């Protein structure tokens, strides 16, 4: 099956470009300048997401290795651009994948948000303000800061403090430690409502008590151990020790109570706000860190430009060959360089996730490469939304599995449409006219290209007066094949897919369509069809061979319990 390819870069292309740059630098005697600048090679691209919203990708090579930067820029002064927090539909206490949060809310771009508690709680460590309502109070930790955006578009970044108190009808009061946050000793009161989830925390001290509040009145006192079900339109106060004594003595059923909360600065100033790690940049200057995650790692941050027009959601990949990651100091310096005036460090590592709706796509998709390989569930995120109206077809995006082909090889192409505002527009692919330029490069039959001679060219899709193009290259004759994986261990009657690349005499490679290859099974290991092997019912050792012309490659296969012989 062909995997969509949007003409984006890959590491092999970067290495070829880098080798060329190094040869130029070395022969020109300018290598000292390159080292001083700390960047040997750099390449950037920008794709529109919506009017006023762009997604930037930057590859750069430094003495320490490759680095890949992702930046969402949103013009928050534009009437059709909105921003807000993204939360799990199941409550603050439950983690969820950013892609699921964004899909549920309809965000066209997004980034992961705050650090979270863990140890069974997905609750964010810091403040949560959404739709001008404080859903969770700021962290009591002085090393963790907050980023907030006001309704007028101005931003603030810094530490927040919280004050809370519960007052009974007879005037007796007791400190409220937090709202919608898990506690430790629960020696002070902790408050919860439906924003938290379906039940209060279960791991509370023995003897903890809960007061269920409805319409400002205590309706019931129940043991808090094991959690208390949170019914909509109710609040629950949980306490142990002295806090439980206060509940038992002064929050008896039928008593009116008042819960007062405030933050400094006031949370009521903000349309939305979330917690994070340290402030990285304040008023255009890197500031001393109050919180730091050591080492070169994937990083995420939120910030604004000095004119207040752009919200910046930035991330750098890490812990992988394609991108080594950055230290926190390097991260702050890079954010300053790209124009960030105020910036807060967000959760990083395996949590770093960036989404963008690229032209022609129906929804936002992951555009970075999370270091966990798969997307990690997180506590919250920041979303960008577009209210730009739907229009007529204005552009086409042509995609394929690989823009490199071999002579006589085939490739399927797909096309997606978008309007002037980059909203997706359905197109009838049966009405697409396809051609390849120059015609000597190959022939198109529908959306399938059969390559003829080596060279570079363009596949063009037209739909009425609208065209989409994708550059391609037919490499030289194949001299060797590479198959992946090279070894397989399969349980009986299970399946696995194999991928084969062809290489020419100068090292250029192209993906071969499984349907173009001749496949052969060696041994009683099962069957193979179009690159998919299905293991037989018995234990066996053998191989699958893929052949293209006069060259072939094999993958060693073990089925059942036998080991692959070395």
XYZ file of C-alpha atoms in Angstrom:
566
model
C 0.000 0.000 0.000
C 1.381 3.445 -0.898
C 1.989 5.772 2.044
C 1.167 9.422 1.390
C 4.181 11.621 0.796
C 3.703 15.382 0.610
C 7.051 16.296 -0.866
C 8.553 16.853 2.603
C 12.257 16.427 3.347
C 13.931 13.245 4.453
C 17.254 12.682 6.158
C 18.958 11.245 3.085
C 18.297 14.449 1.138
C 19.662 16.482 4.026
C 22.875 14.467 4.118
C 23.410 14.955 0.387
C 22.835 18.679 0.747
C 25.107 18.796 3.785
C 27.947 17.033 1.958
C 27.667 19.613 -0.829
C 27.731 22.476 1.679
C 30.734 21.022 3.505
C 32.659 20.678 0.250
C 31.949 24.312 -0.582
C 32.822 25.457 2.935
C 36.070 23.488 3.067
C 37.252 24.596 -0.357
C 36.346 28.235 0.301
C 38.065 28.362 3.689
C 34.852 29.491 5.417
C 34.507 26.537 7.789
C 35.667 28.627 10.747
C 32.773 31.019 10.138
C 30.322 28.099 9.983
C 31.561 26.734 13.292
C 31.317 30.147 14.888
C 27.767 30.543 13.681
C 27.051 27.087 15.122
C 25.006 26.206 12.032
C 26.638 24.363 9.142
C 23.518 23.755 7.077
C 19.994 25.137 7.342
C 16.805 24.669 5.348
C 13.285 25.918 6.078
C 9.810 25.593 4.609
C 6.487 27.257 5.410
C 3.040 25.807 4.764
C -0.272 27.640 5.219
C -2.706 26.161 7.722
C -5.446 28.810 7.615
C -5.566 32.564 6.956
C -3.193 34.029 9.548
C -1.849 30.608 10.602
C 1.317 28.963 9.268
C 3.421 25.909 10.023
C 7.186 26.326 9.673
C 9.709 23.492 9.547
C 13.427 24.114 9.900
C 16.179 21.532 9.501
C 19.640 22.534 10.602
C 22.942 20.769 11.085
C 25.332 21.882 13.824
C 28.576 20.431 15.193
C 26.380 18.492 17.638
C 24.203 16.932 14.947
C 20.846 17.376 13.220
C 18.009 19.434 14.649
C 14.403 19.780 13.491
C 12.305 22.734 14.624
C 8.529 23.089 14.295
C 6.791 26.464 14.661
C 3.103 27.315 14.496
C 2.513 31.051 14.068
C -1.026 32.342 14.641
C -2.000 35.969 14.008
C -4.193 36.511 17.057
C -5.248 39.964 15.799
C -7.018 38.366 12.845
C -10.792 38.083 13.261
C -10.942 34.531 11.911
C -8.232 33.166 14.224
C -9.041 31.928 17.725
C -6.920 30.183 20.348
C -7.883 28.202 23.440
C -6.865 25.359 25.690
C -7.467 21.756 24.697
C -8.586 19.373 27.438
C -9.514 15.724 27.726
C -13.229 15.110 27.259
C -13.052 12.797 30.284
C -11.873 15.423 32.735
C -8.730 17.105 34.037
C -7.608 13.956 35.814
C -7.472 11.896 32.614
C -4.727 12.134 29.992
C -5.612 12.011 26.331
C -3.691 12.202 23.064
C -3.369 15.702 21.669
C -4.691 14.503 18.306
C -7.898 13.347 20.012
C -8.298 16.628 21.885
C -7.745 18.626 18.684
C -10.144 16.486 16.655
C -12.855 16.864 19.284
C -12.456 20.635 19.397
C -11.825 21.183 15.678
C -8.385 22.777 16.086
C -6.373 23.392 12.907
C -3.098 23.443 14.864
C -2.020 22.487 18.376
C 0.848 21.813 20.763
C 1.080 19.855 24.001
C 0.745 21.781 27.252
C 1.536 21.497 30.947
C 3.472 18.915 32.928
C 1.201 16.514 34.812
C 1.244 14.650 38.109
C 1.508 11.057 36.927
C 1.313 8.218 39.482
C -2.230 7.484 38.386
C -3.279 11.130 37.931
C -3.242 12.911 34.599
C -4.037 16.250 36.216
C -1.884 19.196 35.080
C 0.498 20.622 37.665
C -0.407 24.228 36.976
C -3.230 26.658 36.415
C -6.044 25.892 33.974
C -8.223 28.776 32.748
C -10.516 28.088 29.805
C -13.310 30.248 28.430
C -12.511 32.775 31.203
C -13.226 30.162 33.895
C -10.612 28.816 36.315
C -10.970 25.043 36.168
C -7.877 24.234 38.241
C -5.792 26.374 40.568
C -2.089 27.157 40.022
C 0.622 24.969 41.463
C 1.896 25.937 44.916
C 5.422 25.297 43.637
C 7.360 28.526 43.200
C 9.499 27.097 40.374
C 6.559 26.585 37.983
C 5.130 29.458 35.973
C 2.036 30.275 33.894
C 1.319 31.608 30.397
C -1.964 33.444 29.906
C -3.662 35.243 27.030
C -6.076 38.092 27.771
C -9.231 38.767 25.737
C -7.517 41.762 24.105
C -4.734 39.481 22.866
C -2.072 40.623 25.287
C -0.092 37.929 27.064
C 1.466 37.465 30.474
C 4.073 34.996 31.625
C 5.209 34.510 35.223
C 4.403 32.956 38.569
C 0.895 32.868 40.047
C -0.082 32.520 43.683
C -3.367 31.139 45.018
C -5.485 31.902 48.065
C -8.545 29.843 48.976
C -10.879 29.573 51.905
C -14.062 27.722 52.842
C -16.382 29.586 55.208
C -19.307 27.968 56.985
C -22.585 29.741 57.626
C -21.635 30.485 61.225
C -18.483 32.285 60.094
C -15.963 29.526 60.819
C -13.415 29.148 58.027
C -10.665 26.770 56.917
C -7.930 27.009 54.248
C -8.637 25.637 50.786
C -5.375 24.246 49.428
C -6.391 23.800 45.784
C -9.261 23.226 43.385
C -9.235 20.216 41.075
C -5.778 19.148 42.172
C -4.744 15.911 43.922
C -3.408 16.371 47.436
C -0.868 14.616 49.651
C -1.819 14.734 53.311
C -5.171 16.489 52.706
C -4.576 18.355 55.954
C -6.176 21.304 54.185
C -9.346 21.177 52.141
C -9.260 20.216 48.458
C -12.180 20.998 46.177
C -13.416 19.088 43.150
C -16.169 19.458 40.568
C -17.205 17.773 37.319
C -14.285 19.367 35.445
C -12.005 17.033 37.403
C -13.654 13.811 36.233
C -16.157 11.275 37.496
C -14.768 10.627 40.997
C -12.561 12.381 43.533
C -9.051 10.971 44.160
C -9.101 7.467 45.620
C -5.710 7.483 47.368
C -6.638 9.705 50.316
C -5.543 9.151 53.951
C -7.536 6.879 56.185
C -10.344 8.732 57.906
C -10.698 11.336 55.136
C -14.122 12.922 54.864
C -15.969 14.483 51.924
C -18.673 17.138 51.985
C -20.969 17.147 48.967
C -22.119 20.679 48.097
C -25.123 21.561 45.979
C -26.297 25.128 45.339
C -24.024 26.466 48.065
C -25.380 24.093 50.697
C -23.932 20.930 52.234
C -26.144 18.051 51.168
C -24.226 15.070 52.562
C -21.058 13.948 54.362
C -19.473 10.696 53.193
C -16.148 8.870 53.650
C -13.652 10.016 50.977
C -11.654 6.772 50.867
C -11.935 5.058 47.489
C -13.264 8.199 45.846
C -16.629 9.924 45.753
C -18.758 10.101 42.619
C -18.951 13.647 41.249
C -22.450 14.481 40.068
C -22.833 17.447 37.662
C -23.745 20.712 39.384
C -22.151 19.584 42.644
C -18.836 20.330 44.325
C -16.996 18.102 46.758
C -14.642 19.155 49.518
C -12.189 16.503 50.733
C -10.060 16.662 53.863
C -8.165 14.552 56.378
C -6.991 15.232 59.922
C -7.849 18.788 60.935
C -9.594 19.368 57.620
C -11.841 16.351 58.225
C -12.560 17.640 61.729
C -13.632 20.980 60.231
C -15.941 19.205 57.772
C -17.461 17.076 60.522
C -17.954 20.016 62.899
C -18.953 22.916 60.654
C -20.025 21.546 57.256
C -22.959 19.502 58.452
C -25.821 18.785 56.036
C -28.070 21.796 55.501
C -25.341 24.351 56.286
C -24.716 27.153 53.802
C -21.068 27.562 52.838
C -18.983 29.965 50.791
C -15.914 28.977 48.797
C -13.651 31.917 47.946
C -10.716 31.634 45.549
C -8.337 34.196 44.133
C -5.008 34.296 42.351
C -2.316 36.937 41.987
C -2.334 38.078 39.269
C -6.071 37.558 38.908
C -7.098 34.637 36.703
C -10.148 36.685 35.695
C -7.925 38.802 33.446
C -7.383 35.910 31.051
C -9.354 34.254 28.290
C -7.185 31.193 28.813
C -4.086 30.290 30.763
C -2.061 27.195 31.535
C 0.869 26.191 33.663
C 4.254 24.981 32.525
C 7.849 24.949 33.646
C 10.137 27.935 33.822
C 9.725 31.268 32.124
C 12.295 31.182 29.332
C 11.988 34.692 27.895
C 10.592 37.784 29.587
C 10.273 41.093 27.719
C 12.670 39.941 25.022
C 15.385 38.675 27.360
C 16.355 35.190 28.512
C 15.820 35.008 32.278
C 17.287 32.725 34.982
C 15.440 29.422 35.040
C 13.357 28.517 38.079
C 12.775 24.994 36.766
C 14.981 23.027 34.398
C 14.882 19.648 32.713
C 18.537 18.769 32.131
C 20.096 17.366 28.985
C 19.388 17.576 25.273
C 15.729 16.644 24.915
C 12.621 17.271 22.836
C 11.207 20.656 23.863
C 7.907 22.548 23.616
C 7.101 26.188 24.363
C 4.412 28.831 23.981
C 5.137 32.494 23.432
C 4.232 35.745 21.704
C 6.062 38.228 19.522
C 7.027 41.719 20.725
C 4.172 43.391 18.803
C 1.667 40.989 20.355
C 0.356 39.938 16.943
C 1.589 36.362 16.830
C 1.097 33.480 19.205
C 4.035 31.131 18.768
C 3.757 27.401 19.447
C 7.225 25.919 19.025
C 8.802 22.512 19.451
C 12.037 20.748 18.651
C 12.315 16.998 18.149
C 14.929 15.066 20.106
C 16.427 11.725 21.165
C 16.647 10.506 17.566
C 19.051 10.551 14.646
C 17.005 13.123 12.742
C 17.056 15.579 15.656
C 19.221 15.432 18.764
C 17.159 17.817 20.910
C 18.302 20.842 22.898
C 19.225 21.803 26.421
C 16.894 24.291 28.062
C 19.431 27.098 27.632
C 19.816 26.275 23.918
C 16.038 26.128 23.604
C 15.606 29.598 25.105
C 18.266 31.008 22.789
C 16.583 29.502 19.737
C 13.155 30.831 20.764
C 14.647 34.296 21.136
C 16.193 33.997 17.687
C 12.859 33.189 16.006
C 11.251 36.309 17.439
C 9.689 35.194 20.718
C 9.316 38.081 23.199
C 7.623 36.220 26.064
C 7.932 32.432 26.385
C 7.059 29.637 28.802
C 8.631 26.194 28.725
C 6.034 23.435 28.360
C 6.207 19.710 29.020
C 8.763 18.108 26.718
C 10.398 14.748 26.164
C 7.932 12.157 24.928
C 5.084 14.625 25.480
C 6.307 17.014 22.763
C 3.649 16.897 20.036
C 2.751 19.351 17.273
C -0.320 19.194 15.052
C -1.193 21.132 11.909
C -3.911 20.884 9.273
C -1.959 20.957 6.030
C -3.638 22.074 2.782
C -6.084 19.492 1.501
C -6.351 17.614 4.791
C -9.664 17.319 6.627
C -8.131 17.662 10.075
C -4.899 18.442 11.843
C -2.254 15.711 11.973
C 0.988 15.094 13.849
C 3.760 16.933 11.998
C 6.662 16.323 14.384
C 8.212 13.001 15.382
C 7.473 12.196 19.053
C 10.438 10.564 20.776
C 8.226 7.798 22.204
C 7.619 6.659 18.590
C 3.900 6.709 19.317
C 1.844 9.650 20.564
C 1.837 10.014 24.353
C -1.390 10.872 26.225
C -0.996 14.269 27.927
C -2.855 16.539 30.344
C -3.765 19.444 28.075
C -2.703 21.459 25.057
C -3.079 24.734 23.216
C -5.238 24.821 20.102
C -5.513 27.229 17.188
C -8.886 27.550 15.466
C -9.985 29.045 12.148
C -13.386 30.574 11.474
C -12.541 31.376 7.858
C -15.570 30.472 5.686
C -15.698 27.558 3.270
C -15.113 28.480 -0.366
C -14.709 27.035 -3.830
C -11.784 24.899 -4.944
C -8.649 27.017 -5.203
C -5.746 24.558 -5.068
C -4.707 20.920 -5.261
C -2.134 18.950 -3.265
C -0.539 16.039 -5.096
C 0.842 13.259 -2.904
C 2.595 9.925 -3.343
C 4.509 7.315 -1.376
C 7.937 8.458 -2.621
C 8.861 11.083 -5.205
C 11.729 8.901 -6.424
C 11.096 6.087 -8.932
C 13.148 3.561 -10.876
C 13.015 3.153 -14.657
C 10.018 0.946 -15.518
C 8.725 1.305 -11.956
C 5.243 2.581 -11.166
C 3.853 5.012 -8.647
C 0.293 5.915 -7.619
C -0.580 9.547 -6.966
C -3.459 11.040 -5.010
C -4.875 14.529 -4.947
C -6.719 16.599 -2.359
C -8.344 19.993 -2.744
C -8.527 23.157 -0.661
C -10.181 26.568 -0.926
C -8.694 30.053 -0.691
C -8.825 29.783 3.120
C -7.120 26.355 3.069
C -10.283 24.576 4.153
C -10.526 21.098 2.583
C -12.648 20.807 -0.552
C -13.708 17.358 -1.857
C -12.647 16.555 -5.413
C -13.830 13.790 -7.705
C -10.575 11.997 -8.555
C -12.177 10.401 -11.593
C -12.326 13.893 -13.135
C -8.655 14.667 -12.546
C -6.475 14.983 -15.638
C -2.927 13.744 -15.073
C 0.268 14.397 -17.001
C 4.002 14.198 -16.460
C 6.474 16.843 -17.607
C 8.619 16.238 -19.567
C 6.648 13.508 -21.318
C 9.870 11.570 -21.923
C 10.054 10.826 -18.183
C 7.148 8.374 -18.320
C 3.504 7.811 -19.071
C 0.410 8.431 -16.958
C -2.521 6.044 -16.995
C -5.069 7.597 -14.700
C -3.241 8.386 -11.478
C -0.457 5.850 -12.107
C 2.905 6.848 -13.536
C 5.125 4.310 -15.261
C 8.635 5.731 -15.391
C 10.651 5.492 -18.613
C 13.994 7.255 -18.504
C 16.090 8.738 -15.721
C 15.721 12.422 -14.945
C 13.777 15.024 -13.009
C 10.296 16.262 -13.776
C 6.850 17.091 -12.462
C 3.563 15.270 -12.103
C 0.666 17.643 -12.768
C -2.955 17.108 -11.728
C -5.588 19.449 -13.176
C -9.233 19.853 -12.232
C -10.789 22.413 -14.514
C -8.581 25.492 -14.255
C -7.010 24.404 -10.930
C -3.674 22.610 -10.959
C -1.468 20.852 -8.435
C 2.141 19.820 -9.000
C 4.692 17.509 -7.398
C 8.338 17.275 -8.389
C 9.661 13.767 -9.001
C 12.929 12.104 -9.976
C 13.568 8.855 -11.817
C 16.895 7.529 -10.585
C 19.358 5.432 -12.576
C 19.154 1.683 -13.268
C 18.898 -0.490 -10.157
C 22.129 -2.096 -8.927
C 20.938 -3.413 -5.565
C 17.857 -3.803 -3.347
C 17.354 -3.287 0.355
C 14.506 -5.027 2.190
C 13.106 -4.189 5.605
C 12.876 -5.744 8.031
C 15.814 -7.997 7.253
C 14.651 -10.543 9.841
C 11.171 -11.457 11.017
C 9.875 -13.644 13.827
C 6.176 -14.363 13.384
C 3.634 -16.199 15.453
C 1.640 -18.836 13.538
C -0.947 -17.409 11.113
C 0.107 -13.777 11.672
C 1.039 -11.229 8.987
C 3.783 -8.676 8.398
C 4.555 -6.186 5.632
C 7.904 -5.863 3.874
C 9.331 -2.694 2.317
C 11.848 -2.701 -0.539
C 14.045 0.132 -1.825
C 16.093 0.151 -5.023
C 19.503 1.858 -5.257
C 21.290 3.116 -8.354
C 25.041 3.221 -8.934
C 25.507 6.585 -7.192
C 23.482 5.688 -4.088
C 20.153 7.298 -4.891
C 17.226 5.229 -3.660
C 13.575 4.816 -4.587
C 10.733 2.914 -2.989
C 9.522 -0.019 -5.053
C 5.821 -0.754 -5.134
C 5.168 -4.241 -3.812
C 2.986 -4.913 -6.846
C 5.962 -4.286 -9.168
C 8.182 -6.910 -7.532
C 8.393 -10.639 -7.999
C 7.997 -12.391 -4.651
C 9.118 -15.866 -3.671
C 8.879 -17.876 -0.443
C 11.862 -20.085 0.442
C 10.945 -22.763 2.951
C 7.658 -23.818 4.568
C 7.122 -20.508 6.364
C 3.845 -19.457 4.771
C 2.700 -17.383 1.813
C 3.524 -13.945 0.420
C 1.466 -11.627 -1.754
C 2.251 -8.033 -2.711
C 4.817 -7.689 0.034
C 2.716 -9.139 2.833
C 3.814 -12.424 4.352
C 1.373 -14.636 6.214
C 3.014 -17.167 8.488
C 1.945 -20.792 8.299
C 0.587 -22.793 11.248
C 3.820 -24.665 11.974
C 7.244 -23.677 13.247
C 9.676 -23.165 10.366
C 12.679 -21.206 9.159
C 13.025 -19.722 5.698
C 13.090 -16.490 3.758
C 11.069 -14.208 1.535
C 12.780 -12.996 -1.623
C 11.863 -9.850 -3.548
C 13.207 -9.559 -7.099
C 13.415 -6.578 -9.457
C 15.000 -7.361 -12.785
C 18.310 -9.093 -12.136
C 18.677 -8.031 -8.494
C 17.044 -9.474 -5.393
C 16.944 -9.136 -1.595
C 15.877 -11.553 1.118
C 14.306 -11.251 4.550
C 14.968 -14.150 6.934
C 11.749 -15.410 8.506
C 11.122 -17.604 11.537
C 7.615 -18.806 12.297
C 6.541 -20.477 15.503
C 9.171 -20.902 18.245
C 12.389 -21.606 16.336
C 15.222 -19.068 16.407
C 16.723 -17.537 13.290
C 20.081 -19.290 12.677
C 23.071 -16.960 12.760
